[in-house]
PDB file of C-alpha atoms in Angstrom:
ATOM      1  CA  MET A 189     -12.984  11.128  11.419  1.00 94.00           C
ATOM      2  CA  ARG A 190     -10.174   9.087   9.927  1.00 98.00           C
ATOM      3  CA  ILE A 191     -11.119   5.571   8.746  1.00 98.00           C
ATOM      4  CA  ALA A 192      -8.852   2.575   8.227  1.00 98.00           C
ATOM      5  CA  VAL A 193     -10.335  -0.340   6.289  1.00 98.00           C
ATOM      6  CA  THR A 194      -8.657  -3.639   7.134  1.00 98.00           C
ATOM      7  CA  ARG A 195      -9.380  -7.339   6.755  1.00 98.00           C
ATOM      8  CA  ALA A 196      -8.537 -10.485   8.687  1.00 98.00           C
ATOM      9  CA  VAL A 197      -5.546 -12.619   7.773  1.00 98.00           C
ATOM     10  CA  SER A 198      -6.516 -15.638   5.697  1.00 98.00           C
ATOM     11  CA  PRO A 199      -5.555 -19.043   7.125  1.00 98.00           C
ATOM     12  CA  ARG A 200      -4.255 -19.703   3.591  1.00 98.00           C
ATOM     13  CA  ILE A 201      -1.728 -16.846   3.621  1.00 98.00           C
ATOM     14  CA  ARG A 202       1.047 -19.406   3.019  1.00 97.00           C
ATOM     15  CA  ASP A 203      -0.320 -19.676  -0.558  1.00 98.00           C
ATOM     16  CA  CYS A 204       0.056 -15.953  -1.264  1.00 98.00           C
ATOM     17  CA  GLU A 205       1.241 -14.634  -4.643  1.00 97.00           C
ATOM     18  CA  LEU A 206       4.987 -13.947  -4.846  1.00 97.00           C
ATOM     19  CA  THR A 207       6.932 -12.237  -7.643  1.00 96.00           C
ATOM     20  CA  PHE A 208      10.328 -11.028  -6.471  1.00 95.00           C
ATOM     21  CA  ARG A 209      10.691 -12.926  -3.202  1.00 94.00           C
ATOM     22  CA  GLU A 210      11.536 -16.557  -2.553  1.00 95.00           C
ATOM     23  CA  ARG A 211       8.826 -18.471  -0.714  1.00 97.00           C
ATOM     24  CA  GLU A 212       9.422 -18.976   3.027  1.00 96.00           C
ATOM     25  CA  PRO A 213       7.213 -20.699   5.604  1.00 97.00           C
ATOM     26  CA  ILE A 214       4.574 -18.296   6.950  1.00 98.00           C
ATOM     27  CA  ASP A 215       2.930 -18.879  10.331  1.00 98.00           C
ATOM     28  CA  PRO A 216      -0.734 -17.794   9.916  1.00 98.00           C
ATOM     29  CA  ALA A 217      -1.251 -17.473  13.688  1.00 98.00           C
ATOM     30  CA  ARG A 218       1.806 -15.247  14.094  1.00 98.00           C
ATOM     31  CA  ALA A 219       0.780 -13.218  11.043  1.00 98.00           C
ATOM     32  CA  ALA A 220      -2.675 -12.700  12.577  1.00 98.00           C
ATOM     33  CA  ALA A 221      -1.142 -11.649  15.897  1.00 98.00           C
ATOM     34  CA  GLN A 222       1.130  -9.130  14.188  1.00 98.00           C
ATOM     35  CA  HIS A 223      -1.821  -7.806  12.196  1.00 98.00           C
ATOM     36  CA  ALA A 224      -3.849  -7.321  15.392  1.00 98.00           C
ATOM     37  CA  VAL A 225      -0.988  -5.259  16.869  1.00 98.00           C
ATOM     38  CA  TYR A 226      -0.897  -3.264  13.621  1.00 98.00           C
ATOM     39  CA  GLU A 227      -4.626  -2.524  13.837  1.00 98.00           C
ATOM     40  CA  ARG A 228      -4.272  -1.410  17.456  1.00 98.00           C
ATOM     41  CA  TRP A 229      -1.426   0.887  16.453  1.00 98.00           C
ATOM     42  CA  ILE A 230      -3.595   2.469  13.766  1.00 98.00           C
ATOM     43  CA  GLU A 231      -6.430   2.930  16.263  1.00 98.00           C
ATOM     44  CA  SER A 232      -4.048   4.568  18.740  1.00 98.00           C
ATOM     45  CA  HIS A 233      -3.248   7.171  16.089  1.00 98.00           C
ATOM     46  CA  GLY A 234      -6.807   8.352  15.690  1.00 97.00           C
ATOM     47  CA  CYS A 235      -8.316   5.958  13.145  1.00 98.00           C
ATOM     48  CA  ARG A 236     -11.549   3.994  13.413  1.00 98.00           C
ATOM     49  CA  ILE A 237     -10.974   0.448  12.167  1.00 98.00           C
ATOM     50  CA  VAL A 238     -13.583  -0.759   9.679  1.00 98.00           C
ATOM     51  CA  ARG A 239     -13.150  -4.484   9.098  1.00 98.00           C
ATOM     52  CA  ALA A 240     -14.182  -5.582   5.615  1.00 98.00           C
ATOM     53  CA  GLU A 241     -15.938  -8.923   5.405  1.00 97.00           C
ATOM     54  CA  GLU A 242     -13.532 -11.809   5.791  1.00 97.00           C
ATOM     55  CA  ALA A 243     -12.181 -13.631   2.733  1.00 97.00           C
ATOM     56  CA  PRO A 244     -10.539 -16.794   4.067  1.00 98.00           C
ATOM     57  CA  GLU A 245     -10.475 -18.326   0.588  1.00 98.00           C
ATOM     58  CA  HIS A 246      -8.136 -15.558  -0.631  1.00 98.00           C
ATOM     59  CA  PRO A 247      -4.542 -15.987   0.635  1.00 98.00           C
ATOM     60  CA  ASP A 248      -3.700 -12.333  -0.089  1.00 98.00           C
ATOM     61  CA  GLY A 249      -6.981 -10.901   1.214  1.00 98.00           C
ATOM     62  CA  VAL A 250      -5.398  -9.069   4.160  1.00 98.00           C
ATOM     63  CA  PHE A 251      -3.498  -6.829   1.694  1.00 98.00           C
ATOM     64  CA  VAL A 252      -6.470  -4.530   1.171  1.00 98.00           C
ATOM     65  CA  GLU A 253      -4.422  -1.634  -0.202  1.00 98.00           C
ATOM     66  CA  ASP A 254      -4.264  -3.425  -3.550  1.00 98.00           C
ATOM     67  CA  THR A 255      -8.055  -3.466  -3.938  1.00 98.00           C
ATOM     68  CA  ALA A 256      -8.849   0.273  -3.991  1.00 98.00           C
ATOM     69  CA  VAL A 257      -7.625   3.837  -3.868  1.00 98.00           C
ATOM     70  CA  VAL A 258      -9.735   6.331  -1.932  1.00 98.00           C
ATOM     71  CA  LEU A 259      -9.691  10.015  -2.840  1.00 98.00           C
ATOM     72  CA  ASP A 260     -11.747  12.815  -1.298  1.00 97.00           C
ATOM     73  CA  GLU A 261     -14.381  12.512  -4.021  1.00 98.00           C
ATOM     74  CA  VAL A 262     -14.396   8.867  -5.060  1.00 98.00           C
ATOM     75  CA  ALA A 263     -13.187   5.347  -4.298  1.00 98.00           C
ATOM     76  CA  VAL A 264     -11.743   3.556  -7.316  1.00 98.00           C
ATOM     77  CA  ILE A 265     -11.935  -0.234  -7.088  1.00 98.00           C
ATOM     78  CA  MET A 266      -9.015  -2.004  -8.688  1.00 98.00           C
ATOM     79  CA  ARG A 267      -8.867  -4.990 -11.009  1.00 98.00           C
ATOM     80  CA  PRO A 268      -5.818  -6.783  -9.558  1.00 98.00           C
ATOM     81  CA  GLY A 269      -3.087  -7.937 -11.889  1.00 97.00           C
ATOM     82  CA  ALA A 270      -2.985 -11.415 -10.327  1.00 97.00           C
ATOM     83  CA  ALA A 271      -6.115 -13.271 -11.424  1.00 97.00           C
ATOM     84  CA  SER A 272      -6.214 -15.127  -8.099  1.00 97.00           C
ATOM     85  CA  ARG A 273      -6.832 -11.822  -6.299  1.00 98.00           C
ATOM     86  CA  ARG A 274      -9.788 -10.477  -8.276  1.00 98.00           C
ATOM     87  CA  GLY A 275     -12.333 -11.954  -5.894  1.00 98.00           C
ATOM     88  CA  GLU A 276     -10.969  -9.772  -3.077  1.00 98.00           C
ATOM     89  CA  THR A 277     -12.479  -6.522  -4.333  1.00 98.00           C
ATOM     90  CA  GLY A 278     -16.208  -7.066  -3.761  1.00 98.00           C
ATOM     91  CA  GLY A 279     -16.073  -6.954   0.026  1.00 98.00           C
ATOM     92  CA  ILE A 280     -13.885  -3.860  -0.062  1.00 98.00           C
ATOM     93  CA  ALA A 281     -16.275  -2.092  -2.437  1.00 98.00           C
ATOM     94  CA  ARG A 282     -19.145  -2.834  -0.072  1.00 98.00           C
ATOM     95  CA  ALA A 283     -17.164  -1.414   2.866  1.00 98.00           C
ATOM     96  CA  LEU A 284     -16.202   1.742   0.995  1.00 98.00           C
ATOM     97  CA  GLN A 285     -19.569   2.571  -0.557  1.00 98.00           C
ATOM     98  CA  ARG A 286     -20.729   3.851   2.852  1.00 97.00           C
ATOM     99  CA  TYR A 287     -18.188   6.666   2.536  1.00 98.00           C
ATOM    100  CA  ARG A 288     -17.631   7.396  -1.170  1.00 98.00           C
ATOM    101  CA  ALA A 289     -19.096   7.088  -4.625  1.00 98.00           C
ATOM    102  CA  VAL A 290     -17.491   3.993  -6.146  1.00 98.00           C
ATOM    103  CA  ARG A 291     -15.969   3.589  -9.615  1.00 98.00           C
ATOM    104  CA  SER A 292     -14.079   0.607 -10.973  1.00 98.00           C
ATOM    105  CA  ILE A 293     -11.197  -0.297 -13.248  1.00 98.00           C
ATOM    106  CA  GLU A 294     -12.674  -2.569 -15.911  1.00 98.00           C
ATOM    107  CA  GLU A 295     -11.222  -5.477 -17.920  1.00 97.00           C
ATOM    108  CA  PRO A 296      -8.998  -5.939 -19.783  1.00 96.00           C
ATOM    109  CA  ALA A 297      -7.162  -3.324 -17.689  1.00 98.00           C
ATOM    110  CA  THR A 298      -5.337  -4.448 -14.537  1.00 98.00           C
ATOM    111  CA  MET A 299      -4.214  -2.310 -11.617  1.00 98.00           C
ATOM    112  CA  ASP A 300      -3.134  -2.898  -8.012  1.00 98.00           C
ATOM    113  CA  GLY A 301      -3.672  -0.180  -5.437  1.00 98.00           C
ATOM    114  CA  GLY A 302      -0.106  -0.647  -4.239  1.00 98.00           C
ATOM    115  CA  ASP A 303       0.942   0.982  -7.508  1.00 98.00           C
ATOM    116  CA  LEU A 304      -0.818   4.264  -6.689  1.00 98.00           C
ATOM    117  CA  LEU A 305       0.721   7.061  -4.629  1.00 98.00           C
ATOM    118  CA  PRO A 306      -1.518  10.151  -4.218  1.00 98.00           C
ATOM    119  CA  ILE A 307       0.391  13.360  -3.437  1.00 98.00           C
ATOM    120  CA  GLY A 308      -1.953  16.329  -3.347  1.00 97.00           C
ATOM    121  CA  GLN A 309      -3.802  16.410  -6.670  1.00 97.00           C
ATOM    122  CA  THR A 310      -1.294  14.120  -8.391  1.00 98.00           C
ATOM    123  CA  LEU A 311      -1.639  10.357  -8.596  1.00 98.00           C
ATOM    124  CA  TYR A 312       1.671   8.659  -9.310  1.00 98.00           C
ATOM    125  CA  ALA A 313       0.929   5.306 -10.993  1.00 98.00           C
ATOM    126  CA  GLY A 314       3.541   2.575 -11.123  1.00 98.00           C
ATOM    127  CA  ARG A 315       3.815   0.652 -14.388  1.00 97.00           C
ATOM    128  CA  SER A 316       4.458  -2.799 -12.974  1.00 96.00           C
ATOM    129  CA  ARG A 317       3.731  -6.450 -13.676  1.00 94.00           C
ATOM    130  CA  ARG A 318       0.364  -5.871 -11.952  1.00 97.00           C
ATOM    131  CA  THR A 319      -0.619  -2.474 -13.452  1.00 98.00           C
ATOM    132  CA  ASN A 320      -0.831  -1.824 -17.198  1.00 98.00           C
ATOM    133  CA  ASP A 321      -1.223   1.236 -19.398  1.00 97.00           C
ATOM    134  CA  ARG A 322      -4.926   0.542 -20.062  1.00 98.00           C
ATOM    135  CA  ALA A 323      -5.635   0.799 -16.352  1.00 98.00           C
ATOM    136  CA  ILE A 324      -3.643   4.020 -16.057  1.00 98.00           C
ATOM    137  CA  ALA A 325      -5.696   5.445 -18.927  1.00 98.00           C
ATOM    138  CA  GLN A 326      -8.962   4.407 -17.249  1.00 98.00           C
ATOM    139  CA  LEU A 327      -7.856   5.924 -13.969  1.00 98.00           C
ATOM    140  CA  ARG A 328      -7.051   9.181 -15.755  1.00 98.00           C
ATOM    141  CA  GLU A 329     -10.561   9.249 -17.282  1.00 98.00           C
ATOM    142  CA  ILE A 330     -12.087   8.834 -13.800  1.00 98.00           C
ATOM    143  CA  VAL A 331     -10.009  11.390 -11.880  1.00 98.00           C
ATOM    144  CA  THR A 332      -9.163  14.116 -14.401  1.00 98.00           C
ATOM    145  CA  PRO A 333     -12.672  15.663 -14.185  1.00 98.00           C
ATOM    146  CA  LEU A 334     -12.137  15.834 -10.407  1.00 98.00           C
ATOM    147  CA  GLY A 335      -8.993  17.942 -10.805  1.00 98.00           C
ATOM    148  CA  TYR A 336      -6.342  15.216 -10.503  1.00 98.00           C
ATOM    149  CA  SER A 337      -3.446  14.433 -12.803  1.00 98.00           C
ATOM    150  CA  VAL A 338      -1.989  10.948 -13.285  1.00 98.00           C
ATOM    151  CA  VAL A 339       1.769  10.498 -13.729  1.00 98.00           C
ATOM    152  CA  PRO A 340       3.029   7.075 -14.863  1.00 98.00           C
ATOM    153  CA  VAL A 341       6.243   5.892 -13.148  1.00 98.00           C
ATOM    154  CA  LEU A 342       8.514   3.144 -14.468  1.00 97.00           C
ATOM    155  CA  LEU A 343       9.650   0.581 -11.893  1.00 97.00           C
ATOM    156  CA  ARG A 344      12.656  -1.722 -11.693  1.00 96.00           C
ATOM    157  CA  ASP A 345      12.806  -5.030  -9.817  1.00 95.00           C
ATOM    158  CA  CYS A 346      10.003  -4.400  -7.331  1.00 96.00           C
ATOM    159  CA  LEU A 347       6.417  -5.498  -6.966  1.00 97.00           C
ATOM    160  CA  HIS A 348       4.605  -2.163  -6.587  1.00 98.00           C
ATOM    161  CA  LEU A 349       5.275   1.548  -6.656  1.00 98.00           C
ATOM    162  CA  LYS A 350       4.807   1.670  -2.897  1.00 98.00           C
ATOM    163  CA  THR A 351       7.485  -0.986  -2.541  1.00 98.00           C
ATOM    164  CA  ALA A 352       9.835   1.657  -3.929  1.00 98.00           C
ATOM    165  CA  VAL A 353       8.453   4.967  -2.643  1.00 98.00           C
ATOM    166  CA  THR A 354       6.006   6.275  -0.031  1.00 98.00           C
ATOM    167  CA  ALA A 355       5.144   9.656   1.497  1.00 98.00           C
ATOM    168  CA  ILE A 356       6.913  10.878   4.649  1.00 98.00           C
ATOM    169  CA  GLY A 357       5.439  14.389   4.453  1.00 97.00           C
ATOM    170  CA  ALA A 358       3.065  16.500   2.381  1.00 96.00           C
ATOM    171  CA  ARG A 359       5.790  17.038  -0.240  1.00 96.00           C
ATOM    172  CA  ALA A 360       8.488  14.577   0.874  1.00 98.00           C
ATOM    173  CA  LEU A 361       9.053  10.966  -0.178  1.00 98.00           C
ATOM    174  CA  LEU A 362      11.138   8.050   1.062  1.00 98.00           C
ATOM    175  CA  TYR A 363      12.445   6.005  -1.884  1.00 98.00           C
ATOM    176  CA  ASN A 364      14.759   3.272  -3.085  1.00 98.00           C
ATOM    177  CA  PRO A 365      16.846   4.704  -5.959  1.00 98.00           C
ATOM    178  CA  GLU A 366      17.548   1.172  -7.221  1.00 97.00           C
ATOM    179  CA  CYS A 367      13.851   0.740  -8.071  1.00 98.00           C
ATOM    180  CA  VAL A 368      12.622   4.144  -9.202  1.00 97.00           C
ATOM    181  CA  ASP A 369      14.206   7.278 -10.664  1.00 94.00           C
ATOM    182  CA  ALA A 370      14.089  10.512  -8.687  1.00 94.00           C
ATOM    183  CA  GLY A 371      13.272  12.407 -11.876  1.00 95.00           C
ATOM    184  CA  ALA A 372       9.760  10.964 -11.859  1.00 94.00           C
ATOM    185  CA  PHE A 373       8.960  13.102  -8.801  1.00 98.00           C
ATOM    186  CA  GLU A 374      10.012  16.549  -9.939  1.00 95.00           C
ATOM    187  CA  GLY A 375       9.403  19.252  -7.331  1.00 96.00           C
ATOM    188  CA  LEU A 376       9.243  16.858  -4.376  1.00 98.00           C
ATOM    189  CA  GLU A 377      11.849  16.269  -1.690  1.00 98.00           C
ATOM    190  CA  LEU A 378      13.297  12.768  -1.894  1.00 98.00           C
ATOM    191  CA  VAL A 379      15.065  10.879   0.866  1.00 98.00           C
ATOM    192  CA  ALA A 380      16.867   7.633  -0.027  1.00 98.00           C
ATOM    193  CA  VAL A 381      16.599   4.580   2.199  1.00 98.00           C
ATOM    194  CA  ASP A 382      19.704   3.173   3.818  1.00 98.00           C
ATOM    195  CA  PRO A 383      21.346   1.123   1.032  1.00 97.00           C
ATOM    196  CA  LEU A 384      21.557  -1.917   3.321  1.00 98.00           C
ATOM    197  CA  GLU A 385      17.757  -1.882   3.666  1.00 98.00           C
ATOM    198  CA  PRO A 386      16.344  -1.901   0.118  1.00 95.00           C
ATOM    199  CA  GLY A 387      12.883  -2.862   1.383  1.00 95.00           C
ATOM    200  CA  ALA A 388      12.588   0.086   3.752  1.00 98.00           C
ATOM    201  CA  ALA A 389      10.876   2.529   1.384  1.00 98.00           C
ATOM    202  CA  ASN A 390       7.421   1.289   2.380  1.00 98.00           C
ATOM    203  CA  VAL A 391       6.283   3.320   5.419  1.00 98.00           C
ATOM    204  CA  LEU A 392       2.801   4.247   6.607  1.00 98.00           C
ATOM    205  CA  ARG A 393       2.167   7.917   7.417  1.00 98.00           C
ATOM    206  CA  ILE A 394      -0.756   8.739   9.707  1.00 98.00           C
ATOM    207  CA  GLY A 395      -0.839  12.373  10.721  1.00 95.00           C
ATOM    208  CA  GLU A 396       2.738  13.321  11.561  1.00 95.00           C
ATOM    209  CA  THR A 397       3.799   9.811  12.609  1.00 98.00           C
ATOM    210  CA  LEU A 398       5.584   7.308  10.391  1.00 98.00           C
ATOM    211  CA  LEU A 399       5.253   3.571  10.934  1.00 98.00           C
ATOM    212  CA  VAL A 400       8.344   1.621   9.859  1.00 98.00           C
ATOM    213  CA  SER A 401       8.849  -2.121  10.023  1.00 98.00           C
ATOM    214  CA  SER A 402      11.294  -3.110  12.770  1.00 98.00           C
ATOM    215  CA  SER A 403      13.203  -4.932  10.006  1.00 98.00           C
ATOM    216  CA  HIS A 404      14.573  -1.534   8.935  1.00 98.00           C
ATOM    217  CA  PRO A 405      16.336   0.095  11.953  1.00 98.00           C
ATOM    218  CA  ARG A 406      18.908   1.969   9.852  1.00 98.00           C
ATOM    219  CA  THR A 407      16.271   3.761   7.827  1.00 98.00           C
ATOM    220  CA  ARG A 408      14.314   4.503  10.999  1.00 98.00           C
ATOM    221  CA  ARG A 409      17.389   6.257  12.423  1.00 98.00           C
ATOM    222  CA  LEU A 410      17.816   8.164   9.169  1.00 98.00           C
ATOM    223  CA  LEU A 411      14.254   9.461   9.451  1.00 98.00           C
ATOM    224  CA  GLU A 412      14.631  10.318  13.130  1.00 98.00           C
ATOM    225  CA  GLU A 413      17.785  12.291  12.348  1.00 98.00           C
ATOM    226  CA  ARG A 414      15.602  14.385  10.051  1.00 97.00           C
ATOM    227  CA  GLY A 415      13.439  15.197  13.073  1.00 97.00           C
ATOM    228  CA  GLN A 416      10.533  12.959  12.103  1.00 98.00           C
ATOM    229  CA  ARG A 417       8.364  11.058  14.537  1.00 98.00           C
ATOM    230  CA  VAL A 418       8.888   7.352  13.805  1.00 98.00           C
ATOM    231  CA  GLU A 419       7.536   4.199  15.410  1.00 98.00           C
ATOM    232  CA  SER A 420       8.146   0.538  14.572  1.00 98.00           C
ATOM    233  CA  LEU A 421       6.273  -2.746  14.697  1.00 97.00           C
ATOM    234  CA  ASP A 422       7.296  -6.321  13.978  1.00 97.00           C
ATOM    235  CA  TYR A 423       5.789  -7.261  10.608  1.00 96.00           C
ATOM    236  CA  ASP A 424       8.151  -9.928   9.359  1.00 96.00           C
ATOM    237  CA  GLU A 425       5.467 -12.545   8.689  1.00 97.00           C
ATOM    238  CA  MET A 426       3.737 -10.152   6.283  1.00 97.00           C
ATOM    239  CA  GLU A 427       7.101  -9.330   4.713  1.00 97.00           C
ATOM    240  CA  LYS A 428       7.476 -12.999   3.813  1.00 98.00           C
ATOM    241  CA  ALA A 429       4.329 -12.466   1.708  1.00 98.00           C
ATOM    242  CA  GLU A 430       6.062  -9.590  -0.165  1.00 97.00           C
ATOM    243  CA  ALA A 431       4.106  -6.968   1.790  1.00 97.00           C
ATOM    244  CA  GLY A 432       4.899  -3.778   3.677  1.00 97.00           C
ATOM    245  CA  VAL A 433       3.188  -1.697   6.323  1.00 98.00           C
ATOM    246  CA  THR A 434       0.964   0.215   3.895  1.00 98.00           C
ATOM    247  CA  CYS A 435      -0.423  -2.994   2.382  1.00 98.00           C
ATOM    248  CA  CYS A 436      -2.841  -3.996   5.152  1.00 98.00           C
ATOM    249  CA  SER A 437      -4.978  -0.859   5.419  1.00 98.00           C
ATOM    250  CA  ILE A 438      -6.778   1.775   3.370  1.00 98.00           C
ATOM    251  CA  VAL A 439      -6.654   4.993   5.382  1.00 98.00           C
ATOM    252  CA  PHE A 440      -8.794   8.033   4.509  1.00 98.00           C
ATOM    253  CA  GLU A 441     -10.837  10.848   6.017  1.00 96.00           C
ATOM    254  CA  ALA A 442     -14.515   9.989   6.328  1.00 93.00           C
TER     255      ALA A 442
END
């Protein structure tokens, strides 16, 4: 069974952390409605939704991807780079411990799950304002005995690695060449986003279907022309919080 861990939208989402985006008014009710549609979409593609305990005091709490990465053997709980977000991880750890052994990134290291892109037995780790070299070293210590390698990736002008690149197939990636160099992903097929949609590299792959924000119609057409199955949802309220469609779920096989 495929599991998707999610969490409710905080009524304080207007106070979310922002790094590369100017603050705009966010409607919490509209954000919650869009998130409910998102959860129903995930369910319709074969996932069982597991709602983590609510965290209304944490404006960014809905962005559960940043709190953990789940591999076949272990769940690694993050230590978020923004101090305001570190209280988000406890409820996620409690939700995940039903399915995996749990390990943690420890201080002084910091790491956001949005900086991790697992492809087979390789974990690409973005070196960002939220993820530092100490965390990458800790992650390597945890996963190397399990047969994984960790490849650091330098980022430019984006929040997380998954802002710049996500998987669209077992060995294929969608990426923004302005934010990450293709050479970091040797041996993989890379597809560039439409240059008029620099935020389009964040897509959610469940099975053979790709979920793309409706804000990125050009990149959706590009993917469809490749013969891929693509669907879209409105997610613009979350985008105002510097988020993408991968940010609000942790999807894994139970």
